[in-house]
Amino acid sequence: MAISCNLGFPRMGLNRELKKALERFWSDGSEENLLETAAGLRRHHWQIQKEAGITHVPSNDFSLYDHVLDTAMMVGAVPAPFRNSDARLRLADYFAMARGRTATADRVACSALEMTKWFDTNYHYLVPELDASSQFHLATRKPVDEFVEAAAAGIHTRPVLVGPVSFLLLSKDKSGANNPLRLLPRLLPVYDELLGQLKAAGADWVQMDEPCLVLDLNAELRSQCELAYATIAKSCPQLKVMVTTYFGHPGDNLSTLLNLPVAAVHVDLVRAPETLDAILGKMPPNLCLSLGLVDGRNVWKADLEPAIQMAEKAADAIGPDRLLIAPSCSLLHVPADINAEDTLDTELKSWLSFARQKLDEVALLTRAINHGRIAIAAELAANQATMTSRSASDRVTNATVRHRVATITPAMLKRAGGFQRRRISQREHLHLPLLPTTTIGSFPQSPEVRKARAEFMSGRSSDEQYNRFIRSQISDVIKLQEEIGLDVLVHGEFERTDMVEFFGSMLAGFAVTKNGWVQSYGSRCVKPPIIFGDVHRPAPMTVALTGYAQSLTHKPLKGMLTGPLTILNWSFVRNDQPRSETCRQIALAIRDEVVDIEVAGIRIIQIDEPTLREGLPLRRQDRAAYLRWAVDCFRLSAGGVKDATQIHTHMCYCEFGDIMDAITELDADVISIETARSAMELLGEFTRRKYPNEIGPGVYDIHSPRIPSVAEMLGLISKVLEVLDPAQVWINPDCGLKTRRWEEVVPALRNMVQAAEIARSQRA
Ligand code: GLN
Ligand code: ZN
């Protein structure tokens, strides 16, 4: 009999209970409330999974903040201030590692661990810090405790662990060793001890997540991985270990994966369905195979027919007793329950499946394999009807949009003139000083702004009242920027909840959810819009407010748009056409908006693309193709304006090294980047490669509440001017000011403007 499994469940709770309990704990220290809420969520989620018919229900997939941080804590890989302390680490210490803290009488200071994206998802994990002296020991028993807790609630679970290979590969080795797995011999005894304890507690299966097996690994790393699992198999032979891969095809790691001495391996057949044959052809006897058939990364209802066909093929090849049926990856990346959406129409809802519904799909597929299709005949027929309704719907296909995409010409991907020509004509119109100052777009979203939006959303205030409020905010921020002396002003983005959701709510082909939250990091959740159909722009989106802002000042105002790639990367995308196709449609919609803003008299337009880097495929061989269409989409969105109109773009939190050529090819007139936080380290790539256009390296780290002094920013500016031509340089913060408070922003910007003035006078 095939076994139905889940690999992980969303942690937040249907109403983001975890977020609320966390934030309360951080503000008033109510630990009991947090722990009770967390335990309640775990119990509830185990129950939901069991009731849905899942046999292998995961435990230890839950985390108060992040599962990689939990693993670091568990193996004792904690930052120096916490090492060697005999005292048990308290909850507050755990969050200090996640969020940083300043020292008090009884607490050591700690800077937050670095945070980075979990593969190509929008989930961020905390990067454990290791070095040559790192020693490991079993410091917490979280997986055992949660297994026991579930058992007490009557649910036998399959504990989930971050596997030792991925743990080390995802960590940062501060001593800069070139073999990231050299610490394996020290780490493995901790896993041995843990597995022994899990066995003693009654576990029979353990899920070891090794998503790094879908990355480019060399032969040396592969052989160390084999060795690691040989050690694990030897020390704990009675426990069945399942090694899970996801987010891609194991590719040249496939033989390694299939020959690990473990009980089962999991593969993501949603991302890489074509690999099933290769896998079945190589399956060693006795190894069980977990088929990831239900998309854990997207919100579409599974097409059961092709999924059953794959499962049947596998059952024919290796027998149903060696099969496990599962989502492609943890359901962490999808919202909790489609039934909680009461604003989406029934047709659209019938196409969607969130975590709760995906469990049903896994259970159905398992029944089909174990009892034949006949056992799910009614559900299968209904599913096929839904698939047909979706593909045939005229909400999905728009002939005009398709025609426009099909007739994109190479000329549309290019500005009329080259950069030098554009620069001359922009200078004629803009009259900017040397080292012009500007901001990245958003100003603080104060409690007042959030309250006004909440009232508007809930219908307690009218369109007109809200609009009046937003306009008054804009007018205030324009006056403020003039008074501070900034050269290029912005309208402040007060009307935007989120830079992607805002556009998603206005573009056709998009739906926004009310409760479709997905964890981004810690307590932070995002609500990605859903792209279900061909995208177009029914009406201008930002022109009125941008025009209003420009009407209040004689200084140039910079219009603010989110770029096509970022809209794509931060949405749930349709799965019935390539991402590149969807992106072209979005690019055309943004292009229309850019042109309309220009027509409204705005001379500078910023198209934000903070996610160019994060859309990069996991495998090196796929990257060039992505960068080609990604760059083209940006150029398509920007290419409709006259030479005199200045196009800016903005990018943050990324290493630019491997995408430098693509960044240059975007051919934005000005790019602003995040550099203050790394003390200009990230600027290196731009100078080494002689970035040809204008550039604004951030001189104000907006991630910290600290107000940088004039001297400090002047210091950064001089660093910049040592390596760049002053005629090329803009002065701006690292990123938008949305999350900061006015008390910080106003003095910081005043200092920034003053620093720019001093730098200018030193040049004169
Ligand atoms: N214009 C956006 C803002 O200022 C840019 C945000 C971002 O880069 N993530 O908030
Ligand atoms: Zn940014």
PDB file of N, CA and C in Angstrom, residues 612-700:
ATOM      1  N   LEU A 612      15.513  41.006  -9.227  1.00  0.00           N
ATOM      2  CA  LEU A 612      16.170  40.441 -10.419  1.00  0.00           C
ATOM      3  C   LEU A 612      17.044  39.244 -10.032  1.00  0.00           C
ATOM      4  N   ARG A 613      17.800  39.409  -8.950  1.00  0.00           N
ATOM      5  CA  ARG A 613      18.716  38.362  -8.525  1.00  0.00           C
ATOM      6  C   ARG A 613      17.976  37.152  -7.959  1.00  0.00           C
ATOM      7  N   GLU A 614      16.908  37.406  -7.222  1.00  0.00           N
ATOM      8  CA  GLU A 614      16.273  36.278  -6.544  1.00  0.00           C
ATOM      9  C   GLU A 614      15.507  35.364  -7.487  1.00  0.00           C
ATOM     10  N   GLY A 615      15.202  35.848  -8.692  1.00  0.00           N
ATOM     11  CA  GLY A 615      14.527  34.978  -9.654  1.00  0.00           C
ATOM     12  C   GLY A 615      15.497  34.028 -10.347  1.00  0.00           C
ATOM     13  N   LEU A 616      16.775  34.192 -10.034  1.00  0.00           N
ATOM     14  CA  LEU A 616      17.811  33.402 -10.701  1.00  0.00           C
ATOM     15  C   LEU A 616      17.608  31.904 -10.442  1.00  0.00           C
ATOM     16  N   PRO A 617      17.584  31.073 -11.500  1.00  0.00           N
ATOM     17  CA  PRO A 617      17.393  29.637 -11.287  1.00  0.00           C
ATOM     18  C   PRO A 617      18.492  29.039 -10.403  1.00  0.00           C
ATOM     19  N   LEU A 618      18.153  27.960  -9.710  1.00  0.00           N
ATOM     20  CA  LEU A 618      19.091  27.340  -8.776  1.00  0.00           C
ATOM     21  C   LEU A 618      20.296  26.725  -9.480  1.00  0.00           C
ATOM     22  N   ARG A 619      20.072  26.268 -10.699  1.00  0.00           N
ATOM     23  CA  ARG A 619      21.162  25.614 -11.438  1.00  0.00           C
ATOM     24  C   ARG A 619      21.814  26.601 -12.391  1.00  0.00           C
ATOM     25  N   ARG A 620      23.132  26.588 -12.408  1.00  0.00           N
ATOM     26  CA  ARG A 620      23.880  27.524 -13.249  1.00  0.00           C
ATOM     27  C   ARG A 620      23.458  27.440 -14.724  1.00  0.00           C
ATOM     28  N   GLN A 621      23.220  26.229 -15.189  1.00  0.00           N
ATOM     29  CA  GLN A 621      22.935  26.068 -16.621  1.00  0.00           C
ATOM     30  C   GLN A 621      21.622  26.742 -17.059  1.00  0.00           C
ATOM     31  N   ASP A 622      20.749  27.034 -16.108  1.00  0.00           N
ATOM     32  CA  ASP A 622      19.470  27.645 -16.482  1.00  0.00           C
ATOM     33  C   ASP A 622      19.497  29.166 -16.389  1.00  0.00           C
ATOM     34  N   ARG A 623      20.621  29.703 -15.911  1.00  0.00           N
ATOM     35  CA  ARG A 623      20.608  31.130 -15.563  1.00  0.00           C
ATOM     36  C   ARG A 623      20.611  32.074 -16.762  1.00  0.00           C
ATOM     37  N   ALA A 624      21.389  31.732 -17.772  1.00  0.00           N
ATOM     38  CA  ALA A 624      21.501  32.654 -18.905  1.00  0.00           C
ATOM     39  C   ALA A 624      20.137  32.870 -19.551  1.00  0.00           C
ATOM     40  N   ALA A 625      19.387  31.797 -19.700  1.00  0.00           N
ATOM     41  CA  ALA A 625      18.077  31.920 -20.356  1.00  0.00           C
ATOM     42  C   ALA A 625      17.160  32.826 -19.534  1.00  0.00           C
ATOM     43  N   TYR A 626      17.179  32.631 -18.213  1.00  0.00           N
ATOM     44  CA  TYR A 626      16.355  33.487 -17.349  1.00  0.00           C
ATOM     45  C   TYR A 626      16.765  34.949 -17.491  1.00  0.00           C
ATOM     46  N   LEU A 627      18.065  35.204 -17.373  1.00  0.00           N
ATOM     47  CA  LEU A 627      18.515  36.599 -17.404  1.00  0.00           C
ATOM     48  C   LEU A 627      18.168  37.272 -18.728  1.00  0.00           C
ATOM     49  N   ARG A 628      18.178  36.476 -19.796  1.00  0.00           N
ATOM     50  CA  ARG A 628      17.823  37.048 -21.104  1.00  0.00           C
ATOM     51  C   ARG A 628      16.404  37.602 -21.090  1.00  0.00           C
ATOM     52  N   TRP A 629      15.430  36.718 -20.702  1.00  0.00           N
ATOM     53  CA  TRP A 629      14.048  37.233 -20.762  1.00  0.00           C
ATOM     54  C   TRP A 629      13.772  38.240 -19.661  1.00  0.00           C
ATOM     55  N   ALA A 630      14.476  38.089 -18.535  1.00  0.00           N
ATOM     56  CA  ALA A 630      14.263  39.028 -17.428  1.00  0.00           C
ATOM     57  C   ALA A 630      14.695  40.438 -17.855  1.00  0.00           C
ATOM     58  N   VAL A 631      15.877  40.526 -18.431  1.00  0.00           N
ATOM     59  CA  VAL A 631      16.377  41.831 -18.874  1.00  0.00           C
ATOM     60  C   VAL A 631      15.455  42.396 -19.951  1.00  0.00           C
ATOM     61  N   ASP A 632      15.052  41.542 -20.873  1.00  0.00           N
ATOM     62  CA  ASP A 632      14.167  42.017 -21.943  1.00  0.00           C
ATOM     63  C   ASP A 632      12.849  42.558 -21.383  1.00  0.00           C
ATOM     64  N   CYS A 633      12.327  41.907 -20.357  1.00  0.00           N
ATOM     65  CA  CYS A 633      11.059  42.385 -19.792  1.00  0.00           C
ATOM     66  C   CYS A 633      11.239  43.759 -19.153  1.00  0.00           C
ATOM     67  N   PHE A 634      12.344  43.952 -18.452  1.00  0.00           N
ATOM     68  CA  PHE A 634      12.577  45.277 -17.878  1.00  0.00           C
ATOM     69  C   PHE A 634      12.683  46.311 -18.990  1.00  0.00           C
ATOM     70  N   ARG A 635      13.446  45.973 -20.012  1.00  0.00           N
ATOM     71  CA  ARG A 635      13.644  46.933 -21.113  1.00  0.00           C
ATOM     72  C   ARG A 635      12.334  47.223 -21.833  1.00  0.00           C
ATOM     73  N   LEU A 636      11.511  46.197 -21.927  1.00  0.00           N
ATOM     74  CA  LEU A 636      10.200  46.394 -22.550  1.00  0.00           C
ATOM     75  C   LEU A 636       9.372  47.372 -21.722  1.00  0.00           C
ATOM     76  N   SER A 637       9.443  47.237 -20.400  1.00  0.00           N
ATOM     77  CA  SER A 637       8.638  48.118 -19.559  1.00  0.00           C
ATOM     78  C   SER A 637       9.143  49.559 -19.624  1.00  0.00           C
ATOM     79  N   ALA A 638      10.448  49.735 -19.844  1.00  0.00           N
ATOM     80  CA  ALA A 638      11.033  51.072 -19.797  1.00  0.00           C
ATOM     81  C   ALA A 638      11.199  51.711 -21.164  1.00  0.00           C
ATOM     82  N   GLY A 639      11.019  50.903 -22.221  1.00  0.00           N
ATOM     83  CA  GLY A 639      11.462  51.348 -23.541  1.00  0.00           C
ATOM     84  C   GLY A 639      10.531  52.291 -24.280  1.00  0.00           C
ATOM     85  N   GLY A 640       9.388  52.636 -23.694  1.00  0.00           N
ATOM     86  CA  GLY A 640       8.416  53.427 -24.454  1.00  0.00           C
ATOM     87  C   GLY A 640       8.566  54.932 -24.344  1.00  0.00           C
ATOM     88  N   VAL A 641       9.532  55.385 -23.542  1.00  0.00           N
ATOM     89  CA  VAL A 641       9.606  56.843 -23.296  1.00  0.00           C
ATOM     90  C   VAL A 641      10.692  57.540 -24.131  1.00  0.00           C
ATOM     91  N   LYS A 642      10.586  58.850 -24.164  1.00  0.00           N
ATOM     92  CA  LYS A 642      11.535  59.674 -24.921  1.00  0.00           C
ATOM     93  C   LYS A 642      12.909  59.695 -24.238  1.00  0.00           C
ATOM     94  N   ASP A 643      13.899  60.083 -24.995  1.00  0.00           N
ATOM     95  CA  ASP A 643      15.256  60.182 -24.438  1.00  0.00           C
ATOM     96  C   ASP A 643      15.318  61.098 -23.221  1.00  0.00           C
ATOM     97  N   ALA A 644      14.486  62.150 -23.265  1.00  0.00           N
ATOM     98  CA  ALA A 644      14.552  63.154 -22.199  1.00  0.00           C
ATOM     99  C   ALA A 644      14.003  62.647 -20.876  1.00  0.00           C
ATOM    100  N   THR A 645      13.259  61.560 -20.916  1.00  0.00           N
ATOM    101  CA  THR A 645      12.697  61.034 -19.671  1.00  0.00           C
ATOM    102  C   THR A 645      13.704  60.091 -19.028  1.00  0.00           C
ATOM    103  N   GLN A 646      13.951  60.333 -17.746  1.00  0.00           N
ATOM    104  CA  GLN A 646      14.993  59.562 -17.074  1.00  0.00           C
ATOM    105  C   GLN A 646      14.389  58.346 -16.368  1.00  0.00           C
ATOM    106  N   ILE A 647      14.918  57.174 -16.717  1.00  0.00           N
ATOM    107  CA  ILE A 647      14.442  55.943 -16.080  1.00  0.00           C
ATOM    108  C   ILE A 647      15.419  55.535 -14.978  1.00  0.00           C
ATOM    109  N   HIS A 648      14.863  55.377 -13.777  1.00  0.00           N
ATOM    110  CA  HIS A 648      15.660  54.859 -12.666  1.00  0.00           C
ATOM    111  C   HIS A 648      15.246  53.421 -12.401  1.00  0.00           C
ATOM    112  N   THR A 649      16.137  52.663 -11.795  1.00  0.00           N
ATOM    113  CA  THR A 649      15.710  51.403 -11.215  1.00  0.00           C
ATOM    114  C   THR A 649      16.355  51.306  -9.846  1.00  0.00           C
ATOM    115  N   HIS A 650      15.841  50.359  -9.044  1.00  0.00           N
ATOM    116  CA  HIS A 650      16.386  50.204  -7.697  1.00  0.00           C
ATOM    117  C   HIS A 650      16.506  48.731  -7.374  1.00  0.00           C
ATOM    118  N   MET A 651      17.610  48.370  -6.745  1.00  0.00           N
ATOM    119  CA  MET A 651      17.812  46.978  -6.338  1.00  0.00           C
ATOM    120  C   MET A 651      18.381  46.941  -4.941  1.00  0.00           C
ATOM    121  N   CYS A 652      17.933  45.992  -4.150  1.00  0.00           N
ATOM    122  CA  CYS A 652      18.506  45.902  -2.814  1.00  0.00           C
ATOM    123  C   CYS A 652      18.722  44.461  -2.409  1.00  0.00           C
ATOM    124  N   TYR A 653      19.226  44.302  -1.215  1.00  0.00           N
ATOM    125  CA  TYR A 653      19.634  43.022  -0.644  1.00  0.00           C
ATOM    126  C   TYR A 653      20.054  41.966  -1.652  1.00  0.00           C
ATOM    127  N   CYS A 654      21.025  42.282  -2.432  1.00  0.00           N
ATOM    128  CA  CYS A 654      21.545  41.191  -3.234  1.00  0.00           C
ATOM    129  C   CYS A 654      23.008  41.394  -3.537  1.00  0.00           C
ATOM    130  N   GLU A 655      23.638  40.291  -3.843  1.00  0.00           N
ATOM    131  CA  GLU A 655      25.014  40.339  -4.313  1.00  0.00           C
ATOM    132  C   GLU A 655      24.895  40.498  -5.817  1.00  0.00           C
ATOM    133  N   PHE A 656      25.657  41.418  -6.359  1.00  0.00           N
ATOM    134  CA  PHE A 656      25.454  41.719  -7.762  1.00  0.00           C
ATOM    135  C   PHE A 656      26.386  40.938  -8.682  1.00  0.00           C
ATOM    136  N   GLY A 657      27.416  40.316  -8.077  1.00  0.00           N
ATOM    137  CA  GLY A 657      28.480  39.702  -8.857  1.00  0.00           C
ATOM    138  C   GLY A 657      28.020  38.942 -10.085  1.00  0.00           C
ATOM    139  N   ASP A 658      27.203  37.897  -9.869  1.00  0.00           N
ATOM    140  CA  ASP A 658      26.888  37.041 -11.010  1.00  0.00           C
ATOM    141  C   ASP A 658      25.796  37.593 -11.921  1.00  0.00           C
ATOM    142  N   ILE A 659      25.276  38.783 -11.623  1.00  0.00           N
ATOM    143  CA  ILE A 659      24.270  39.335 -12.535  1.00  0.00           C
ATOM    144  C   ILE A 659      24.678  40.713 -13.058  1.00  0.00           C
ATOM    145  N   MET A 660      25.959  41.020 -12.908  1.00  0.00           N
ATOM    146  CA  MET A 660      26.417  42.362 -13.269  1.00  0.00           C
ATOM    147  C   MET A 660      26.150  42.695 -14.740  1.00  0.00           C
ATOM    148  N   ASP A 661      26.391  41.723 -15.620  1.00  0.00           N
ATOM    149  CA  ASP A 661      26.154  42.015 -17.037  1.00  0.00           C
ATOM    150  C   ASP A 661      24.678  42.317 -17.278  1.00  0.00           C
ATOM    151  N   ALA A 662      23.839  41.545 -16.608  1.00  0.00           N
ATOM    152  CA  ALA A 662      22.397  41.756 -16.780  1.00  0.00           C
ATOM    153  C   ALA A 662      21.999  43.142 -16.271  1.00  0.00           C
ATOM    154  N   ILE A 663      22.573  43.544 -15.144  1.00  0.00           N
ATOM    155  CA  ILE A 663      22.238  44.865 -14.593  1.00  0.00           C
ATOM    156  C   ILE A 663      22.631  45.962 -15.578  1.00  0.00           C
ATOM    157  N   THR A 664      23.807  45.814 -16.162  1.00  0.00           N
ATOM    158  CA  THR A 664      24.245  46.807 -17.145  1.00  0.00           C
ATOM    159  C   THR A 664      23.294  46.825 -18.343  1.00  0.00           C
ATOM    160  N   GLU A 665      22.897  45.636 -18.746  1.00  0.00           N
ATOM    161  CA  GLU A 665      22.009  45.543 -19.910  1.00  0.00           C
ATOM    162  C   GLU A 665      20.627  46.124 -19.684  1.00  0.00           C
ATOM    163  N   LEU A 666      20.226  46.257 -18.413  1.00  0.00           N
ATOM    164  CA  LEU A 666      18.922  46.881 -18.160  1.00  0.00           C
ATOM    165  C   LEU A 666      18.903  48.265 -18.785  1.00  0.00           C
ATOM    166  N   ASP A 667      20.086  48.892 -18.795  1.00  0.00           N
ATOM    167  CA  ASP A 667      20.271  50.204 -19.404  1.00  0.00           C
ATOM    168  C   ASP A 667      19.386  51.279 -18.775  1.00  0.00           C
ATOM    169  N   ALA A 668      19.160  51.155 -17.455  1.00  0.00           N
ATOM    170  CA  ALA A 668      18.448  52.229 -16.758  1.00  0.00           C
ATOM    171  C   ALA A 668      19.380  53.436 -16.733  1.00  0.00           C
ATOM    172  N   ASP A 669      18.816  54.627 -16.788  1.00  0.00           N
ATOM    173  CA  ASP A 669      19.678  55.807 -16.742  1.00  0.00           C
ATOM    174  C   ASP A 669      20.358  55.931 -15.389  1.00  0.00           C
ATOM    175  N   VAL A 670      19.626  55.542 -14.340  1.00  0.00           N
ATOM    176  CA  VAL A 670      20.170  55.605 -12.977  1.00  0.00           C
ATOM    177  C   VAL A 670      19.765  54.346 -12.227  1.00  0.00           C
ATOM    178  N   ILE A 671      20.684  53.771 -11.494  1.00  0.00           N
ATOM    179  CA  ILE A 671      20.310  52.658 -10.618  1.00  0.00           C
ATOM    180  C   ILE A 671      20.697  53.021  -9.190  1.00  0.00           C
ATOM    181  N   SER A 672      19.777  52.795  -8.254  1.00  0.00           N
ATOM    182  CA  SER A 672      20.151  52.977  -6.848  1.00  0.00           C
ATOM    183  C   SER A 672      20.284  51.590  -6.237  1.00  0.00           C
ATOM    184  N   ILE A 673      21.312  51.437  -5.414  1.00  0.00           N
ATOM    185  CA  ILE A 673      21.560  50.121  -4.828  1.00  0.00           C
ATOM    186  C   ILE A 673      21.837  50.241  -3.335  1.00  0.00           C
ATOM    187  N   GLU A 674      21.711  49.090  -2.673  1.00  0.00           N
ATOM    188  CA  GLU A 674      21.964  49.065  -1.236  1.00  0.00           C
ATOM    189  C   GLU A 674      23.453  48.860  -1.000  1.00  0.00           C
ATOM    190  N   THR A 675      24.106  49.848  -0.406  1.00  0.00           N
ATOM    191  CA  THR A 675      25.538  49.689  -0.166  1.00  0.00           C
ATOM    192  C   THR A 675      25.962  50.143   1.221  1.00  0.00           C
ATOM    193  N   ALA A 676      25.119  50.954   1.890  1.00  0.00           N
ATOM    194  CA  ALA A 676      25.531  51.485   3.197  1.00  0.00           C
ATOM    195  C   ALA A 676      25.696  50.348   4.198  1.00  0.00           C
ATOM    196  N   ARG A 677      24.763  49.398   4.149  1.00  0.00           N
ATOM    197  CA  ARG A 677      24.785  48.331   5.138  1.00  0.00           C
ATOM    198  C   ARG A 677      26.083  47.534   5.083  1.00  0.00           C
ATOM    199  N   SER A 678      26.617  47.384   3.875  1.00  0.00           N
ATOM    200  CA  SER A 678      27.852  46.608   3.772  1.00  0.00           C
ATOM    201  C   SER A 678      29.067  47.531   3.666  1.00  0.00           C
ATOM    202  N   ALA A 679      28.903  48.774   4.087  1.00  0.00           N
ATOM    203  CA  ALA A 679      29.990  49.758   4.013  1.00  0.00           C
ATOM    204  C   ALA A 679      30.625  49.790   2.622  1.00  0.00           C
ATOM    205  N   MET A 680      29.756  49.848   1.613  1.00  0.00           N
ATOM    206  CA  MET A 680      30.191  50.013   0.211  1.00  0.00           C
ATOM    207  C   MET A 680      30.821  48.762  -0.406  1.00  0.00           C
ATOM    208  N   GLU A 681      30.767  47.642   0.305  1.00  0.00           N
ATOM    209  CA  GLU A 681      31.336  46.419  -0.263  1.00  0.00           C
ATOM    210  C   GLU A 681      30.673  46.072  -1.602  1.00  0.00           C
ATOM    211  N   LEU A 682      29.340  46.235  -1.633  1.00  0.00           N
ATOM    212  CA  LEU A 682      28.604  45.826  -2.835  1.00  0.00           C
ATOM    213  C   LEU A 682      28.887  46.717  -4.038  1.00  0.00           C
ATOM    214  N   LEU A 683      29.472  47.887  -3.749  1.00  0.00           N
ATOM    215  CA  LEU A 683      29.766  48.796  -4.855  1.00  0.00           C
ATOM    216  C   LEU A 683      30.895  48.237  -5.726  1.00  0.00           C
ATOM    217  N   GLY A 684      31.702  47.381  -5.105  1.00  0.00           N
ATOM    218  CA  GLY A 684      32.877  46.840  -5.770  1.00  0.00           C
ATOM    219  C   GLY A 684      32.608  46.344  -7.178  1.00  0.00           C
ATOM    220  N   GLU A 685      31.560  45.562  -7.316  1.00  0.00           N
ATOM    221  CA  GLU A 685      31.244  44.999  -8.631  1.00  0.00           C
ATOM    222  C   GLU A 685      31.021  46.091  -9.675  1.00  0.00           C
ATOM    223  N   PHE A 686      30.341  47.151  -9.247  1.00  0.00           N
ATOM    224  CA  PHE A 686      30.014  48.220 -10.201  1.00  0.00           C
ATOM    225  C   PHE A 686      31.262  48.955 -10.657  1.00  0.00           C
ATOM    226  N   THR A 687      32.235  49.059  -9.745  1.00  0.00           N
ATOM    227  CA  THR A 687      33.434  49.791 -10.134  1.00  0.00           C
ATOM    228  C   THR A 687      34.374  48.886 -10.923  1.00  0.00           C
ATOM    229  N   ARG A 688      34.495  47.638 -10.449  1.00  0.00           N
ATOM    230  CA  ARG A 688      35.372  46.710 -11.183  1.00  0.00           C
ATOM    231  C   ARG A 688      34.936  46.586 -12.640  1.00  0.00           C
ATOM    232  N   ARG A 689      33.600  46.533 -12.826  1.00  0.00           N
ATOM    233  CA  ARG A 689      33.108  46.317 -14.180  1.00  0.00           C
ATOM    234  C   ARG A 689      32.794  47.640 -14.883  1.00  0.00           C
ATOM    235  N   LYS A 690      33.196  48.742 -14.282  1.00  0.00           N
ATOM    236  CA  LYS A 690      32.996  50.060 -14.885  1.00  0.00           C
ATOM    237  C   LYS A 690      31.559  50.275 -15.344  1.00  0.00           C
ATOM    238  N   TYR A 691      30.657  50.238 -14.399  1.00  0.00           N
ATOM    239  CA  TYR A 691      29.246  50.451 -14.714  1.00  0.00           C
ATOM    240  C   TYR A 691      29.082  51.770 -15.457  1.00  0.00           C
ATOM    241  N   PRO A 692      28.490  51.756 -16.648  1.00  0.00           N
ATOM    242  CA  PRO A 692      28.541  52.933 -17.512  1.00  0.00           C
ATOM    243  C   PRO A 692      27.530  54.033 -17.199  1.00  0.00           C
ATOM    244  N   ASN A 693      26.372  53.690 -16.617  1.00  0.00           N
ATOM    245  CA  ASN A 693      25.338  54.716 -16.454  1.00  0.00           C
ATOM    246  C   ASN A 693      25.446  55.348 -15.065  1.00  0.00           C
ATOM    247  N   GLU A 694      24.426  56.077 -14.652  1.00  0.00           N
ATOM    248  CA  GLU A 694      24.529  56.748 -13.351  1.00  0.00           C
ATOM    249  C   GLU A 694      24.109  55.798 -12.230  1.00  0.00           C
ATOM    250  N   ILE A 695      24.604  56.099 -11.041  1.00  0.00           N
ATOM    251  CA  ILE A 695      24.395  55.145  -9.964  1.00  0.00           C
ATOM    252  C   ILE A 695      24.308  55.840  -8.596  1.00  0.00           C
ATOM    253  N   GLY A 696      23.342  55.389  -7.802  1.00  0.00           N
ATOM    254  CA  GLY A 696      23.184  55.946  -6.456  1.00  0.00           C
ATOM    255  C   GLY A 696      23.461  54.885  -5.404  1.00  0.00           C
ATOM    256  N   PRO A 697      24.721  54.829  -4.920  1.00  0.00           N
ATOM    257  CA  PRO A 697      25.028  53.849  -3.872  1.00  0.00           C
ATOM    258  C   PRO A 697      24.442  54.350  -2.546  1.00  0.00           C
ATOM    259  N   GLY A 698      23.636  53.526  -1.896  1.00  0.00           N
ATOM    260  CA  GLY A 698      23.002  53.957  -0.648  1.00  0.00           C
ATOM    261  C   GLY A 698      24.019  54.415   0.378  1.00  0.00           C
ATOM    262  N   VAL A 699      23.761  55.584   1.005  1.00  0.00           N
ATOM    263  CA  VAL A 699      24.690  56.066   2.036  1.00  0.00           C
ATOM    264  C   VAL A 699      24.025  56.075   3.411  1.00  0.00           C
ATOM    265  N   TYR A 700      22.770  55.613   3.461  1.00  0.00           N
ATOM    266  CA  TYR A 700      22.023  55.621   4.727  1.00  0.00           C
ATOM    267  C   TYR A 700      21.401  54.237   4.869  1.00  0.00           C
TER     268      TYR A 700
END
